[in-house]
């Protein structure tokens, strides 16, 4: 590793709202979760995320899905999540990242409506 100075421009401390900006920052004290364990993620982290989203938005239902771990060294070592899919390459070299586009989002929603497959976290 090489020490590197990085300016963090996260927007924390600024006022953002879901209605105006499409996102907001929320302070939340998370319980300890082993993010490399699908059991921990699905059994503890997902329910906590879903409750937080319901509380912040007033929604009656929220669904967490598609847990990905991005870690260069673990990807190079060929590691997988315990009980899940392979560790993926970080996207730090690509700038802003969004998992879904206007085309891919409807496709993913249709996939989520199908019965779970072997590698799905929703089994």
PDB file of C-alpha atoms in Angstrom:
ATOM      1  CA  UNK A   1       0.000   0.000   0.000  1.00  0.00           C
ATOM      2  CA  UNK A   2       1.108   3.549  -0.759  1.00  0.00           C
ATOM      3  CA  UNK A   3      -0.060   6.361   1.538  1.00  0.00           C
ATOM      4  CA  UNK A   4      -2.366   8.603  -0.488  1.00  0.00           C
ATOM      5  CA  UNK A   5      -4.146  11.820   0.432  1.00  0.00           C
ATOM      6  CA  UNK A   6      -7.788  11.829  -0.645  1.00  0.00           C
ATOM      7  CA  UNK A   7     -10.315  14.656  -0.508  1.00  0.00           C
ATOM      8  CA  UNK A   8     -13.672  13.212   0.541  1.00  0.00           C
ATOM      9  CA  UNK A   9     -16.484  15.094  -1.142  1.00  0.00           C
ATOM     10  CA  UNK A  10     -19.364  13.073   0.235  1.00  0.00           C
ATOM     11  CA  UNK A  11     -21.862  15.852   0.839  1.00  0.00           C
ATOM     12  CA  UNK A  12     -22.183  14.966   4.509  1.00  0.00           C
ATOM     13  CA  UNK A  13     -23.253  17.962   6.507  1.00  0.00           C
ATOM     14  CA  UNK A  14     -25.338  19.304   3.629  1.00  0.00           C
ATOM     15  CA  UNK A  15     -29.123  19.153   3.526  1.00  0.00           C
ATOM     16  CA  UNK A  16     -30.392  16.599   1.009  1.00  0.00           C
ATOM     17  CA  UNK A  17     -33.907  15.201   0.820  1.00  0.00           C
ATOM     18  CA  UNK A  18     -35.478  12.241  -0.936  1.00  0.00           C
ATOM     19  CA  UNK A  19     -38.100  14.479  -2.556  1.00  0.00           C
ATOM     20  CA  UNK A  20     -35.653  17.084  -3.873  1.00  0.00           C
ATOM     21  CA  UNK A  21     -32.435  15.098  -4.458  1.00  0.00           C
ATOM     22  CA  UNK A  22     -33.514  11.460  -4.669  1.00  0.00           C
ATOM     23  CA  UNK A  23     -31.355  10.537  -1.650  1.00  0.00           C
ATOM     24  CA  UNK A  24     -30.651  11.614   1.902  1.00  0.00           C
ATOM     25  CA  UNK A  25     -28.060  10.916   4.568  1.00  0.00           C
ATOM     26  CA  UNK A  26     -29.223   9.161   7.702  1.00  0.00           C
ATOM     27  CA  UNK A  27     -27.200   8.572  10.865  1.00  0.00           C
ATOM     28  CA  UNK A  28     -27.655   5.039  12.134  1.00  0.00           C
ATOM     29  CA  UNK A  29     -25.726   2.907  14.646  1.00  0.00           C
ATOM     30  CA  UNK A  30     -25.295  -0.448  12.881  1.00  0.00           C
ATOM     31  CA  UNK A  31     -24.938  -3.716  14.740  1.00  0.00           C
ATOM     32  CA  UNK A  32     -21.798  -5.705  13.949  1.00  0.00           C
ATOM     33  CA  UNK A  33     -22.227  -7.759  10.760  1.00  0.00           C
ATOM     34  CA  UNK A  34     -19.729 -10.041   9.047  1.00  0.00           C
ATOM     35  CA  UNK A  35     -20.253  -8.833   5.467  1.00  0.00           C
ATOM     36  CA  UNK A  36     -18.436 -11.904   4.129  1.00  0.00           C
ATOM     37  CA  UNK A  37     -21.101 -14.173   5.644  1.00  0.00           C
ATOM     38  CA  UNK A  38     -24.352 -14.518   3.719  1.00  0.00           C
ATOM     39  CA  UNK A  39     -26.025 -15.732   6.938  1.00  0.00           C
ATOM     40  CA  UNK A  40     -25.093 -12.492   8.740  1.00  0.00           C
ATOM     41  CA  UNK A  41     -26.014 -10.298   5.786  1.00  0.00           C
ATOM     42  CA  UNK A  42     -29.358 -11.979   5.105  1.00  0.00           C
ATOM     43  CA  UNK A  43     -30.266 -12.631   8.737  1.00  0.00           C
ATOM     44  CA  UNK A  44     -29.212  -9.341  10.351  1.00  0.00           C
ATOM     45  CA  UNK A  45     -28.085  -6.664   7.885  1.00  0.00           C
ATOM     46  CA  UNK A  46     -30.899  -6.959   5.322  1.00  0.00           C
ATOM     47  CA  UNK A  47     -33.707  -6.753   7.909  1.00  0.00           C
ATOM     48  CA  UNK A  48     -32.010  -3.762   9.539  1.00  0.00           C
ATOM     49  CA  UNK A  49     -31.660  -2.013   6.148  1.00  0.00           C
ATOM     50  CA  UNK A  50     -35.284  -2.718   5.301  1.00  0.00           C
ATOM     51  CA  UNK A  51     -36.478  -1.315   8.648  1.00  0.00           C
ATOM     52  CA  UNK A  52     -34.318   1.789   8.212  1.00  0.00           C
ATOM     53  CA  UNK A  53     -35.711   2.441   4.718  1.00  0.00           C
ATOM     54  CA  UNK A  54     -39.302   1.934   5.911  1.00  0.00           C
ATOM     55  CA  UNK A  55     -38.733   4.335   8.791  1.00  0.00           C
ATOM     56  CA  UNK A  56     -37.013   6.990   6.647  1.00  0.00           C
ATOM     57  CA  UNK A  57     -39.552   6.890   3.822  1.00  0.00           C
ATOM     58  CA  UNK A  58     -42.794   5.917   5.507  1.00  0.00           C
ATOM     59  CA  UNK A  59     -42.991   2.891   3.199  1.00  0.00           C
ATOM     60  CA  UNK A  60     -44.938  -0.129   4.402  1.00  0.00           C
ATOM     61  CA  UNK A  61     -42.567  -2.541   2.617  1.00  0.00           C
ATOM     62  CA  UNK A  62     -38.877  -2.513   1.676  1.00  0.00           C
ATOM     63  CA  UNK A  63     -36.799  -5.313   0.177  1.00  0.00           C
ATOM     64  CA  UNK A  64     -32.995  -5.533   0.387  1.00  0.00           C
ATOM     65  CA  UNK A  65     -31.315  -7.703  -2.238  1.00  0.00           C
ATOM     66  CA  UNK A  66     -28.165  -8.265  -4.318  1.00  0.00           C
ATOM     67  CA  UNK A  67     -25.408  -8.242  -1.714  1.00  0.00           C
ATOM     68  CA  UNK A  68     -22.025  -7.658  -3.378  1.00  0.00           C
ATOM     69  CA  UNK A  69     -18.576  -7.428  -1.809  1.00  0.00           C
ATOM     70  CA  UNK A  70     -15.948  -5.541  -3.782  1.00  0.00           C
ATOM     71  CA  UNK A  71     -12.371  -6.097  -2.613  1.00  0.00           C
ATOM     72  CA  UNK A  72      -9.460  -6.234  -5.067  1.00  0.00           C
ATOM     73  CA  UNK A  73      -7.148  -8.554  -3.076  1.00  0.00           C
ATOM     74  CA  UNK A  74      -9.946 -10.963  -2.181  1.00  0.00           C
ATOM     75  CA  UNK A  75     -11.089 -10.994  -5.823  1.00  0.00           C
ATOM     76  CA  UNK A  76      -7.541 -11.784  -6.983  1.00  0.00           C
ATOM     77  CA  UNK A  77      -7.411 -14.591  -4.414  1.00  0.00           C
ATOM     78  CA  UNK A  78     -10.605 -16.059  -5.871  1.00  0.00           C
ATOM     79  CA  UNK A  79     -12.528 -15.733  -2.612  1.00  0.00           C
ATOM     80  CA  UNK A  80     -16.290 -16.101  -2.347  1.00  0.00           C
ATOM     81  CA  UNK A  81     -18.760 -14.972   0.250  1.00  0.00           C
ATOM     82  CA  UNK A  82     -19.431 -17.724   2.767  1.00  0.00           C
ATOM     83  CA  UNK A  83     -22.621 -19.243   1.369  1.00  0.00           C
ATOM     84  CA  UNK A  84     -22.743 -16.916  -1.621  1.00  0.00           C
ATOM     85  CA  UNK A  85     -21.235 -15.529  -4.777  1.00  0.00           C
ATOM     86  CA  UNK A  86     -17.683 -14.520  -5.663  1.00  0.00           C
ATOM     87  CA  UNK A  87     -16.057 -11.364  -4.341  1.00  0.00           C
ATOM     88  CA  UNK A  88     -16.104  -8.722  -7.090  1.00  0.00           C
ATOM     89  CA  UNK A  89     -13.597  -6.154  -8.343  1.00  0.00           C
ATOM     90  CA  UNK A  90     -13.942  -2.634  -6.841  1.00  0.00           C
ATOM     91  CA  UNK A  91     -15.279   0.078  -9.120  1.00  0.00           C
ATOM     92  CA  UNK A  92     -13.050   2.879  -7.845  1.00  0.00           C
ATOM     93  CA  UNK A  93     -11.500   3.460 -11.261  1.00  0.00           C
ATOM     94  CA  UNK A  94     -14.847   4.046 -12.945  1.00  0.00           C
ATOM     95  CA  UNK A  95     -16.217   7.104 -11.137  1.00  0.00           C
ATOM     96  CA  UNK A  96     -19.889   7.246 -10.191  1.00  0.00           C
ATOM     97  CA  UNK A  97     -21.552   3.851 -10.243  1.00  0.00           C
ATOM     98  CA  UNK A  98     -25.186   2.808 -10.474  1.00  0.00           C
ATOM     99  CA  UNK A  99     -26.283  -0.827 -10.550  1.00  0.00           C
ATOM    100  CA  UNK A 100     -29.388  -0.202 -12.630  1.00  0.00           C
ATOM    101  CA  UNK A 101     -30.273   1.729 -15.774  1.00  0.00           C
ATOM    102  CA  UNK A 102     -33.649   2.538 -17.352  1.00  0.00           C
ATOM    103  CA  UNK A 103     -33.213  -0.700 -19.328  1.00  0.00           C
ATOM    104  CA  UNK A 104     -31.731  -3.005 -16.689  1.00  0.00           C
ATOM    105  CA  UNK A 105     -34.013  -2.033 -13.764  1.00  0.00           C
ATOM    106  CA  UNK A 106     -37.229  -3.456 -15.287  1.00  0.00           C
ATOM    107  CA  UNK A 107     -35.304  -6.603 -16.265  1.00  0.00           C
ATOM    108  CA  UNK A 108     -34.056  -7.028 -12.684  1.00  0.00           C
ATOM    109  CA  UNK A 109     -37.566  -6.520 -11.281  1.00  0.00           C
ATOM    110  CA  UNK A 110     -38.857  -9.284 -13.574  1.00  0.00           C
ATOM    111  CA  UNK A 111     -35.992 -11.528 -12.397  1.00  0.00           C
ATOM    112  CA  UNK A 112     -36.844 -10.855  -8.736  1.00  0.00           C
ATOM    113  CA  UNK A 113     -40.444 -11.899  -9.419  1.00  0.00           C
ATOM    114  CA  UNK A 114     -39.253 -15.353 -10.554  1.00  0.00           C
ATOM    115  CA  UNK A 115     -38.699 -18.279  -8.148  1.00  0.00           C
ATOM    116  CA  UNK A 116     -35.263 -18.056  -6.459  1.00  0.00           C
ATOM    117  CA  UNK A 117     -32.335 -19.798  -8.111  1.00  0.00           C
ATOM    118  CA  UNK A 118     -29.369 -21.476  -6.422  1.00  0.00           C
ATOM    119  CA  UNK A 119     -27.218 -18.311  -6.106  1.00  0.00           C
ATOM    120  CA  UNK A 120     -30.044 -15.913  -5.178  1.00  0.00           C
ATOM    121  CA  UNK A 121     -29.941 -14.330  -1.735  1.00  0.00           C
ATOM    122  CA  UNK A 122     -33.739 -14.494  -1.586  1.00  0.00           C
ATOM    123  CA  UNK A 123     -33.809 -18.321  -1.296  1.00  0.00           C
TER     124      UNK A 123
END
